[in-house]
Amino acid sequence: MAHDDRYLAPHALWAALPWEVRERMDAHVVRRRRLMAAREVLDAGLLPRPGLYACLDLVHVREEILADRLVPLPDRDADTLTERAAALGRPVVALELEWDGDSWGWILGLDAVGGAGERAPLARWQETAWDGPLAVAAEVAGRLGAELRGPGEDGPDRP
């Protein structure tokens, strides 16, 4: 199936969608499932099929419109993250901060690393300054007696 590489404005794309697709898309948006929401648009049967970036732009617009209904992000304070790490049921030898770039910008992830190298995600921060997550991660690492690693220099410029 061919994709339309031309940019389709979000309002025009929204107007072209059947109401059933709009409802399913918004259900994904309020649950913060961006890719599932974009998938609804891609699978809607529009011809020519919209490009992925047009779909993601529409998801972003819907997030702004539905902002008061979005599922809250999980807490990312030191107490909550320490509890989350302790609940893993295995010793945490390190916490790793790592940058990940996606279609929405930079995301800073915090993972707990066990003795055998197994990883478990603890938190994610998007488009944020380094100092807040770094301070929280350092406090959690101190409480757990774990090494703190990262983030690398492959992310956005430091403030």
GROMACS .gro file of N, CA and C in nm:
model
  477
    1MET      N    1   0.084  -0.117   0.000
    1MET     CA    2   0.000   0.000   0.000
    1MET      C    3   0.089   0.124   0.000
    2ALA      N    4   0.062   0.216  -0.084
    2ALA     CA    5   0.142   0.337  -0.096
    2ALA      C    6   0.103   0.437   0.013
    3HIS      N    7   0.203   0.507   0.064
    3HIS     CA    8   0.182   0.612   0.163
    3HIS      C    9   0.192   0.746   0.092
    4ASP      N   10   0.112   0.840   0.138
    4ASP     CA   11   0.116   0.975   0.084
    4ASP      C   12   0.225   1.051   0.158
    5ASP      N   13   0.332   1.086   0.088
    5ASP     CA   14   0.445   1.156   0.149
    5ASP      C   15   0.418   1.305   0.168
    6ARG      N   16   0.312   1.355   0.109
    6ARG     CA   17   0.280   1.496   0.128
    6ARG      C   18   0.230   1.516   0.270
    7TYR      N   19   0.258   1.633   0.324
    7TYR     CA   20   0.215   1.662   0.460
    7TYR      C   21   0.065   1.689   0.460
    8LEU      N   22  -0.007   1.619   0.545
    8LEU     CA   23  -0.150   1.639   0.561
    8LEU      C   24  -0.172   1.705   0.697
    9ALA      N   25  -0.232   1.822   0.697
    9ALA     CA   26  -0.253   1.895   0.823
    9ALA      C   27  -0.340   1.812   0.917
   10PRO      N   28  -0.312   1.818   1.048
   10PRO     CA   29  -0.389   1.738   1.144
   10PRO      C   30  -0.540   1.757   1.135
   11HIS      N   31  -0.586   1.882   1.117
   11HIS     CA   32  -0.731   1.904   1.111
   11HIS      C   33  -0.793   1.837   0.988
   12ALA      N   34  -0.721   1.835   0.877
   12ALA     CA   35  -0.773   1.771   0.756
   12ALA      C   36  -0.773   1.618   0.773
   13LEU      N   37  -0.673   1.566   0.835
   13LEU     CA   38  -0.666   1.422   0.859
   13LEU      C   39  -0.777   1.380   0.955
   14TRP      N   40  -0.798   1.457   1.061
   14TRP     CA   41  -0.903   1.427   1.158
   14TRP      C   42  -1.040   1.428   1.089
   15ALA      N   43  -1.063   1.525   1.004
   15ALA     CA   44  -1.192   1.536   0.934
   15ALA      C   45  -1.216   1.417   0.841
   16ALA      N   46  -1.110   1.357   0.790
   16ALA     CA   47  -1.124   1.245   0.697
   16ALA      C   48  -1.150   1.112   0.767
   17LEU      N   49  -1.130   1.106   0.898
   17LEU     CA   50  -1.145   0.980   0.971
   17LEU      C   51  -1.290   0.951   1.007
   18PRO      N   52  -1.333   0.827   0.994
   18PRO     CA   53  -1.467   0.789   1.042
   18PRO      C   54  -1.475   0.807   1.194
   19TRP      N   55  -1.593   0.833   1.246
   19TRP     CA   56  -1.607   0.860   1.389
   19TRP      C   57  -1.562   0.742   1.474
   20GLU      N   58  -1.578   0.617   1.426
   20GLU     CA   59  -1.536   0.501   1.503
   20GLU      C   60  -1.384   0.503   1.523
   21VAL      N   61  -1.310   0.541   1.419
   21VAL     CA   62  -1.164   0.550   1.428
   21VAL      C   63  -1.125   0.663   1.523
   22ARG      N   64  -1.197   0.774   1.515
   22ARG     CA   65  -1.169   0.886   1.605
   22ARG      C   66  -1.184   0.844   1.751
   23GLU      N   67  -1.290   0.769   1.780
   23GLU     CA   68  -1.313   0.725   1.918
   23GLU      C   69  -1.203   0.631   1.965
   24ARG      N   70  -1.164   0.535   1.881
   24ARG     CA   71  -1.058   0.442   1.919
   24ARG      C   72  -0.925   0.516   1.936
   25MET      N   73  -0.900   0.610   1.846
   25MET     CA   74  -0.776   0.686   1.854
   25MET      C   75  -0.771   0.765   1.984
   26ASP      N   76  -0.877   0.836   2.017
   26ASP     CA   77  -0.880   0.915   2.140
   26ASP      C   78  -0.868   0.826   2.263
   27ALA      N   79  -0.923   0.705   2.258
   27ALA     CA   80  -0.909   0.612   2.371
   27ALA      C   81  -0.762   0.578   2.393
   28HIS      N   82  -0.686   0.561   2.285
   28HIS     CA   83  -0.543   0.535   2.298
   28HIS      C   84  -0.469   0.660   2.346
   29VAL      N   85  -0.509   0.776   2.296
   29VAL     CA   86  -0.442   0.901   2.333
   29VAL      C   87  -0.454   0.926   2.483
   30VAL      N   88  -0.573   0.911   2.540
   30VAL     CA   89  -0.590   0.939   2.683
   30VAL      C   90  -0.513   0.838   2.769
   31ARG      N   91  -0.482   0.722   2.714
   31ARG     CA   92  -0.401   0.623   2.787
   31ARG      C   93  -0.252   0.638   2.757
   32ARG      N   94  -0.218   0.744   2.679
   32ARG     CA   95  -0.079   0.775   2.643
   32ARG      C   96  -0.016   0.665   2.556
   33ARG      N   97  -0.095   0.603   2.473
   33ARG     CA   98  -0.047   0.501   2.381
   33ARG      C   99  -0.036   0.563   2.242
   34ARG      N  100   0.069   0.641   2.223
   34ARG     CA  101   0.085   0.720   2.102
   34ARG      C  102   0.093   0.634   1.976
   35LEU      N  103   0.173   0.530   1.979
   35LEU     CA  104   0.188   0.449   1.858
   35LEU      C  105   0.061   0.374   1.824
   36MET      N  106  -0.012   0.329   1.925
   36MET     CA  107  -0.140   0.262   1.898
   36MET      C  108  -0.240   0.361   1.837
   37ALA      N  109  -0.237   0.485   1.886
   37ALA     CA  110  -0.325   0.587   1.831
   37ALA      C  111  -0.290   0.615   1.685
   38ALA      N  112  -0.160   0.627   1.656
   38ALA     CA  113  -0.117   0.650   1.518
   38ALA      C  114  -0.155   0.531   1.430
   39ARG      N  115  -0.146   0.412   1.486
   39ARG     CA  116  -0.181   0.291   1.410
   39ARG      C  117  -0.328   0.292   1.369
   40GLU      N  118  -0.414   0.342   1.456
   40GLU     CA  119  -0.556   0.352   1.421
   40GLU      C  120  -0.575   0.435   1.294
   41VAL      N  121  -0.501   0.544   1.285
   41VAL     CA  122  -0.511   0.631   1.167
   41VAL      C  123  -0.455   0.560   1.044
   42LEU      N  124  -0.340   0.496   1.061
   42LEU     CA  125  -0.279   0.425   0.948
   42LEU      C  126  -0.370   0.313   0.895
   43ASP      N  127  -0.441   0.248   0.985
   43ASP     CA  128  -0.526   0.134   0.946
   43ASP      C  129  -0.669   0.174   0.913
   44ALA      N  130  -0.698   0.303   0.906
   44ALA     CA  131  -0.835   0.351   0.885
   44ALA      C  132  -0.885   0.331   0.743
   45GLY      N  133  -0.797   0.296   0.652
   45GLY     CA  134  -0.839   0.273   0.515
   45GLY      C  135  -0.844   0.397   0.429
   46LEU      N  136  -0.782   0.505   0.474
   46LEU     CA  137  -0.781   0.627   0.394
   46LEU      C  138  -0.692   0.608   0.273
   47LEU      N  139  -0.734   0.663   0.161
   47LEU     CA  140  -0.655   0.659   0.038
   47LEU      C  141  -0.640   0.800  -0.015
   48PRO      N  142  -0.519   0.844  -0.043
   48PRO     CA  143  -0.396   0.771  -0.018
   48PRO      C  144  -0.372   0.761   0.132
   49ARG      N  145  -0.302   0.657   0.172
   49ARG     CA  146  -0.274   0.631   0.313
   49ARG      C  147  -0.182   0.742   0.366
   50PRO      N  148  -0.217   0.802   0.481
   50PRO     CA  149  -0.131   0.910   0.535
   50PRO      C  150   0.003   0.855   0.581
   51GLY      N  151   0.103   0.939   0.581
   51GLY     CA  152   0.235   0.901   0.629
   51GLY      C  153   0.238   0.898   0.781
   52LEU      N  154   0.338   0.831   0.835
   52LEU     CA  155   0.350   0.816   0.980
   52LEU      C  156   0.361   0.951   1.050
   53TYR      N  157   0.439   1.043   0.994
   53TYR     CA  158   0.456   1.172   1.062
   53TYR      C  159   0.327   1.252   1.065
   54ALA      N  160   0.245   1.241   0.964
   54ALA     CA  161   0.115   1.307   0.966
   54ALA      C  162   0.028   1.248   1.077
   55CYS      N  163   0.035   1.117   1.093
   55CYS     CA  164  -0.041   1.050   1.200
   55CYS      C  165   0.008   1.093   1.337
   56LEU      N  166   0.139   1.100   1.355
   56LEU     CA  167   0.196   1.141   1.483
   56LEU      C  168   0.165   1.286   1.515
   57ASP      N  169   0.162   1.370   1.414
   57ASP     CA  170   0.124   1.510   1.436
   57ASP      C  171  -0.021   1.519   1.484
   58LEU      N  172  -0.108   1.437   1.427
   58LEU     CA  173  -0.247   1.435   1.470
   58LEU      C  174  -0.257   1.385   1.615
   59VAL      N  175  -0.180   1.284   1.650
   59VAL     CA  176  -0.180   1.234   1.788
   59VAL      C  177  -0.139   1.346   1.883
   60HIS      N  178  -0.036   1.422   1.846
   60HIS     CA  179   0.010   1.533   1.930
   60HIS      C  180  -0.101   1.637   1.949
   61VAL      N  181  -0.171   1.670   1.843
   61VAL     CA  182  -0.280   1.767   1.853
   61VAL      C  183  -0.390   1.714   1.944
   62ARG      N  184  -0.421   1.586   1.930
   62ARG     CA  185  -0.525   1.526   2.014
   62ARG      C  186  -0.481   1.523   2.161
   63GLU      N  187  -0.351   1.504   2.186
   63GLU     CA  188  -0.301   1.509   2.324
   63GLU      C  189  -0.323   1.648   2.384
   64GLU      N  190  -0.301   1.751   2.306
   64GLU     CA  191  -0.322   1.887   2.355
   64GLU      C  192  -0.470   1.911   2.383
   65ILE      N  193  -0.556   1.864   2.294
   65ILE     CA  194  -0.700   1.884   2.311
   65ILE      C  195  -0.753   1.806   2.431
   66LEU      N  196  -0.701   1.685   2.451
   66LEU     CA  197  -0.750   1.596   2.557
   66LEU      C  198  -0.662   1.601   2.683
   67ALA      N  199  -0.582   1.705   2.697
   67ALA     CA  200  -0.483   1.712   2.806
   67ALA      C  201  -0.544   1.692   2.944
   68ASP      N  202  -0.665   1.741   2.966
   68ASP     CA  203  -0.728   1.727   3.098
   68ASP      C  204  -0.777   1.586   3.127
   69ARG      N  205  -0.775   1.499   3.025
   69ARG     CA  206  -0.822   1.361   3.043
   69ARG      C  207  -0.711   1.257   3.034
   70LEU      N  208  -0.587   1.300   3.010
   70LEU     CA  209  -0.477   1.204   2.996
   70LEU      C  210  -0.452   1.132   3.128
   71VAL      N  211  -0.425   1.003   3.119
   71VAL     CA  212  -0.389   0.925   3.236
   71VAL      C  213  -0.264   0.988   3.297
   72PRO      N  214  -0.263   1.011   3.428
   72PRO     CA  215  -0.145   1.073   3.488
   72PRO      C  216  -0.020   0.987   3.471
   73LEU      N  217   0.092   1.053   3.458
   73LEU     CA  218   0.218   0.982   3.452
   73LEU      C  219   0.248   0.923   3.589
   74PRO      N  220   0.317   0.809   3.593
   74PRO     CA  221   0.352   0.752   3.724
   74PRO      C  222   0.447   0.844   3.799
   75ASP      N  223   0.439   0.838   3.932
   75ASP     CA  224   0.528   0.919   4.015
   75ASP      C  225   0.673   0.881   3.988
   76ARG      N  226   0.759   0.982   3.991
   76ARG     CA  227   0.901   0.960   3.966
   76ARG      C  228   0.986   1.024   4.075
   77ASP      N  229   0.933   1.025   4.196
   77ASP     CA  230   1.010   1.079   4.308
   77ASP      C  231   1.097   0.968   4.367
   78ALA      N  232   1.192   1.004   4.452
   78ALA     CA  233   1.288   0.908   4.506
   78ALA      C  234   1.220   0.798   4.588
   79ASP      N  235   1.120   0.834   4.668
   79ASP     CA  236   1.051   0.733   4.750
   79ASP      C  237   0.983   0.628   4.662
   80THR      N  238   0.909   0.674   4.563
   80THR     CA  239   0.838   0.582   4.474
   80THR      C  240   0.934   0.493   4.397
   81LEU      N  241   1.041   0.551   4.344
   81LEU     CA  242   1.136   0.472   4.265
   81LEU      C  243   1.215   0.374   4.351
   82THR      N  244   1.243   0.412   4.476
   82THR     CA  245   1.311   0.320   4.567
   82THR      C  246   1.219   0.200   4.596
   83GLU      N  247   1.091   0.227   4.621
   83GLU     CA  248   0.995   0.119   4.644
   83GLU      C  249   0.982   0.030   4.521
   84ARG      N  250   0.977   0.092   4.403
   84ARG     CA  251   0.965   0.015   4.279
   84ARG      C  252   1.086  -0.076   4.259
   85ALA      N  253   1.205  -0.025   4.288
   85ALA     CA  254   1.327  -0.105   4.273
   85ALA      C  255   1.330  -0.219   4.375
   86ALA      N  256   1.289  -0.190   4.498
   86ALA     CA  257   1.288  -0.293   4.603
   86ALA      C  258   1.186  -0.402   4.571
   87ALA      N  259   1.078  -0.366   4.502
   87ALA     CA  260   0.974  -0.463   4.468
   87ALA      C  261   1.013  -0.557   4.355
   88LEU      N  262   1.128  -0.535   4.294
   88LEU     CA  263   1.171  -0.622   4.184
   88LEU      C  264   1.202  -0.764   4.233
   89GLY      N  265   1.230  -0.778   4.361
   89GLY     CA  266   1.254  -0.910   4.417
   89GLY      C  267   1.396  -0.962   4.395
   90ARG      N  268   1.486  -0.877   4.354
   90ARG     CA  269   1.627  -0.916   4.337
   90ARG      C  270   1.712  -0.794   4.365
   91PRO      N  271   1.837  -0.818   4.407
   91PRO     CA  272   1.923  -0.704   4.438
   91PRO      C  273   1.951  -0.618   4.313
   92VAL      N  274   1.952  -0.490   4.335
   92VAL     CA  275   1.986  -0.394   4.229
   92VAL      C  276   2.131  -0.353   4.251
   93VAL      N  277   2.217  -0.382   4.154
   93VAL     CA  278   2.358  -0.347   4.168
   93VAL      C  279   2.391  -0.212   4.105
   94ALA      N  280   2.305  -0.168   4.014
   94ALA     CA  281   2.329  -0.039   3.949
   94ALA      C  282   2.199   0.021   3.900
   95LEU      N  283   2.200   0.151   3.889
   95LEU     CA  284   2.094   0.225   3.821
   95LEU      C  285   2.159   0.291   3.701
   96GLU      N  286   2.094   0.281   3.585
   96GLU     CA  287   2.150   0.340   3.464
   96GLU      C  288   2.053   0.441   3.405
   97LEU      N  289   2.107   0.560   3.380
   97LEU     CA  290   2.035   0.663   3.307
   97LEU      C  291   2.082   0.657   3.163
   98GLU      N  292   1.986   0.655   3.071
   98GLU     CA  293   2.022   0.644   2.930
   98GLU      C  294   1.928   0.728   2.845
   99TRP      N  295   1.986   0.798   2.749
   99TRP     CA  296   1.907   0.879   2.657
   99TRP      C  297   1.852   0.793   2.544
  100ASP      N  298   1.732   0.828   2.501
  100ASP     CA  299   1.670   0.762   2.386
  100ASP      C  300   1.597   0.870   2.307
  101GLY      N  301   1.629   0.883   2.181
  101GLY     CA  302   1.560   0.980   2.097
  101GLY      C  303   1.449   0.910   2.021
  102ASP      N  304   1.330   0.969   2.021
  102ASP     CA  305   1.220   0.912   1.944
  102ASP      C  306   1.150   1.024   1.866
  103SER      N  307   1.037   0.992   1.810
  103SER     CA  308   0.967   1.089   1.726
  103SER      C  309   0.910   1.206   1.806
  104TRP      N  310   0.913   1.199   1.939
  104TRP     CA  311   0.861   1.306   2.023
  104TRP      C  312   0.972   1.382   2.093
  105GLY      N  313   1.097   1.348   2.066
  105GLY     CA  314   1.208   1.418   2.130
  105GLY      C  315   1.292   1.324   2.214
  106TRP      N  316   1.367   1.382   2.306
  106TRP     CA  317   1.457   1.305   2.390
  106TRP      C  318   1.386   1.253   2.514
  107ILE      N  319   1.412   1.127   2.545
  107ILE     CA  320   1.360   1.062   2.665
  107ILE      C  321   1.479   1.015   2.747
  108LEU      N  322   1.477   1.043   2.876
  108LEU     CA  323   1.580   0.996   2.967
  108LEU      C  324   1.521   0.882   3.048
  109GLY      N  325   1.577   0.762   3.031
  109GLY     CA  326   1.526   0.645   3.100
  109GLY      C  327   1.613   0.607   3.218
  110LEU      N  328   1.551   0.558   3.324
  110LEU     CA  329   1.622   0.508   3.441
  110LEU      C  330   1.587   0.360   3.454
  111ASP      N  331   1.688   0.275   3.446
  111ASP     CA  332   1.670   0.131   3.458
  111ASP      C  333   1.745   0.079   3.580
  112ALA      N  334   1.687  -0.023   3.645
  112ALA     CA  335   1.755  -0.095   3.752
  112ALA      C  336   1.825  -0.214   3.688
  113VAL      N  337   1.949  -0.237   3.726
  113VAL     CA  338   2.028  -0.347   3.671
  113VAL      C  339   2.060  -0.444   3.783
  114GLY      N  340   2.027  -0.573   3.761
  114GLY     CA  341   2.055  -0.677   3.859
  114GLY      C  342   2.194  -0.735   3.840
  115GLY      N  343   2.232  -0.827   3.930
  115GLY     CA  344   2.365  -0.886   3.928
  115GLY      C  345   2.397  -0.963   3.802
  116ALA      N  346   2.298  -1.021   3.737
  116ALA     CA  347   2.321  -1.097   3.614
  116ALA      C  348   2.304  -1.009   3.490
  117GLY      N  349   2.289  -0.878   3.511
  117GLY     CA  350   2.276  -0.786   3.399
  117GLY      C  351   2.133  -0.765   3.353
  118GLU      N  352   2.036  -0.827   3.419
  118GLU     CA  353   1.896  -0.807   3.379
  118GLU      C  354   1.853  -0.665   3.413
  119ARG      N  355   1.771  -0.610   3.326
  119ARG     CA  356   1.729  -0.470   3.338
  119ARG      C  357   1.578  -0.462   3.360
  120ALA      N  358   1.539  -0.364   3.439
  120ALA     CA  359   1.397  -0.336   3.462
  120ALA      C  360   1.379  -0.185   3.459
  121PRO      N  361   1.289  -0.135   3.374
  121PRO     CA  362   1.267   0.010   3.369
  121PRO      C  363   1.200   0.060   3.498
  122LEU      N  364   1.251   0.172   3.548
  122LEU     CA  365   1.194   0.233   3.668
  122LEU      C  366   1.120   0.362   3.636
  123ALA      N  367   1.175   0.443   3.545
  123ALA     CA  368   1.113   0.573   3.517
  123ALA      C  369   1.159   0.623   3.380
  124ARG      N  370   1.080   0.714   3.324
  124ARG     CA  371   1.112   0.782   3.200
  124ARG      C  372   1.076   0.929   3.215
  125TRP      N  373   1.166   1.014   3.168
  125TRP     CA  374   1.140   1.158   3.165
  125TRP      C  375   1.154   1.203   3.021
  126GLN      N  376   1.062   1.285   2.976
  126GLN     CA  377   1.068   1.332   2.837
  126GLN      C  378   1.089   1.482   2.834
  127GLU      N  379   1.182   1.523   2.745
  127GLU     CA  380   1.211   1.666   2.723
  127GLU      C  381   1.227   1.738   2.857
  128THR      N  382   1.323   1.692   2.934
  128THR     CA  383   1.345   1.749   3.065
  128THR      C  384   1.492   1.788   3.083
  129ALA      N  385   1.517   1.877   3.175
  129ALA     CA  386   1.655   1.911   3.208
  129ALA      C  387   1.719   1.793   3.281
  130TRP      N  388   1.848   1.782   3.272
  130TRP     CA  389   1.920   1.669   3.332
  130TRP      C  390   1.917   1.671   3.483
  131ASP      N  391   1.922   1.789   3.543
  131ASP     CA  392   1.947   1.797   3.686
  131ASP      C  393   1.841   1.729   3.772
  132GLY      N  394   1.713   1.741   3.739
  132GLY     CA  395   1.608   1.679   3.818
  132GLY      C  396   1.618   1.527   3.822
  133PRO      N  397   1.613   1.459   3.707
  133PRO     CA  398   1.625   1.313   3.706
  133PRO      C  399   1.758   1.264   3.764
  134LEU      N  400   1.865   1.337   3.739
  134LEU     CA  401   1.996   1.296   3.790
  134LEU      C  402   1.998   1.300   3.943
  135ALA      N  403   1.939   1.402   4.002
  135ALA     CA  404   1.933   1.412   4.148
  135ALA      C  405   1.848   1.300   4.207
  136VAL      N  406   1.734   1.272   4.146
  136VAL     CA  407   1.647   1.164   4.193
  136VAL      C  408   1.718   1.031   4.182
  137ALA      N  409   1.782   1.004   4.067
  137ALA     CA  410   1.853   0.877   4.047
  137ALA      C  411   1.966   0.861   4.147
  138ALA      N  412   2.038   0.969   4.176
  138ALA     CA  413   2.149   0.962   4.273
  138ALA      C  414   2.096   0.929   4.412
  139GLU      N  415   1.983   0.989   4.448
  139GLU     CA  416   1.925   0.962   4.580
  139GLU      C  417   1.880   0.816   4.589
  140VAL      N  418   1.814   0.766   4.486
  140VAL     CA  419   1.768   0.626   4.485
  140VAL      C  420   1.888   0.532   4.490
  141ALA      N  421   1.990   0.559   4.411
  141ALA     CA  422   2.110   0.474   4.410
  141ALA      C  423   2.173   0.471   4.550
  142GLY      N  424   2.180   0.585   4.615
  142GLY     CA  425   2.235   0.591   4.750
  142GLY      C  426   2.154   0.507   4.848
  143ARG      N  427   2.022   0.515   4.839
  143ARG     CA  428   1.936   0.437   4.928
  143ARG      C  429   1.951   0.287   4.905
  144LEU      N  430   1.972   0.249   4.778
  144LEU     CA  431   1.984   0.106   4.744
  144LEU      C  432   2.127   0.054   4.759
  145GLY      N  433   2.223   0.144   4.777
  145GLY     CA  434   2.362   0.103   4.780
  145GLY      C  435   2.408   0.054   4.644
  146ALA      N  436   2.353   0.114   4.540
  146ALA     CA  437   2.382   0.074   4.402
  146ALA      C  438   2.466   0.180   4.333
  147GLU      N  439   2.540   0.137   4.231
  147GLU     CA  440   2.618   0.228   4.149
  147GLU      C  441   2.523   0.305   4.056
  148LEU      N  442   2.554   0.432   4.032
  148LEU     CA  443   2.478   0.511   3.936
  148LEU      C  444   2.562   0.530   3.812
  149ARG      N  445   2.508   0.491   3.697
  149ARG     CA  446   2.578   0.503   3.569
  149ARG      C  447   2.499   0.594   3.476
  150GLY      N  448   2.575   0.671   3.395
  150GLY     CA  449   2.514   0.751   3.290
  150GLY      C  450   2.462   0.883   3.343
  151PRO      N  451   2.393   0.959   3.263
  151PRO     CA  452   2.368   0.930   3.121
  151PRO      C  453   2.489   0.963   3.036
  152GLY      N  454   2.495   0.901   2.921
  152GLY     CA  455   2.604   0.928   2.829
  152GLY      C  456   2.590   1.064   2.764
  153GLU      N  457   2.685   1.096   2.685
  153GLU     CA  458   2.685   1.226   2.616
  153GLU      C  459   2.612   1.219   2.482
  154ASP      N  460   2.540   1.111   2.456
  154ASP     CA  461   2.472   1.095   2.327
  154ASP      C  462   2.335   1.160   2.324
  155GLY      N  463   2.294   1.225   2.434
  155GLY     CA  464   2.164   1.290   2.439
  155GLY      C  465   2.171   1.435   2.398
  156PRO      N  466   2.071   1.511   2.439
  156PRO     CA  467   2.070   1.655   2.405
  156PRO      C  468   2.181   1.727   2.481
  157ASP      N  469   2.209   1.847   2.439
  157ASP     CA  470   2.312   1.927   2.505
  157ASP      C  471   2.276   1.953   2.650
  158ARG      N  472   2.376   1.949   2.735
  158ARG     CA  473   2.355   1.979   2.875
  158ARG      C  474   2.331   2.128   2.891
  159PRO      N  475   2.240   2.165   2.984
  159PRO     CA  476   2.216   2.309   3.005
  159PRO      C  477   2.335   2.378   3.067
   0.00000   0.00000   0.00000
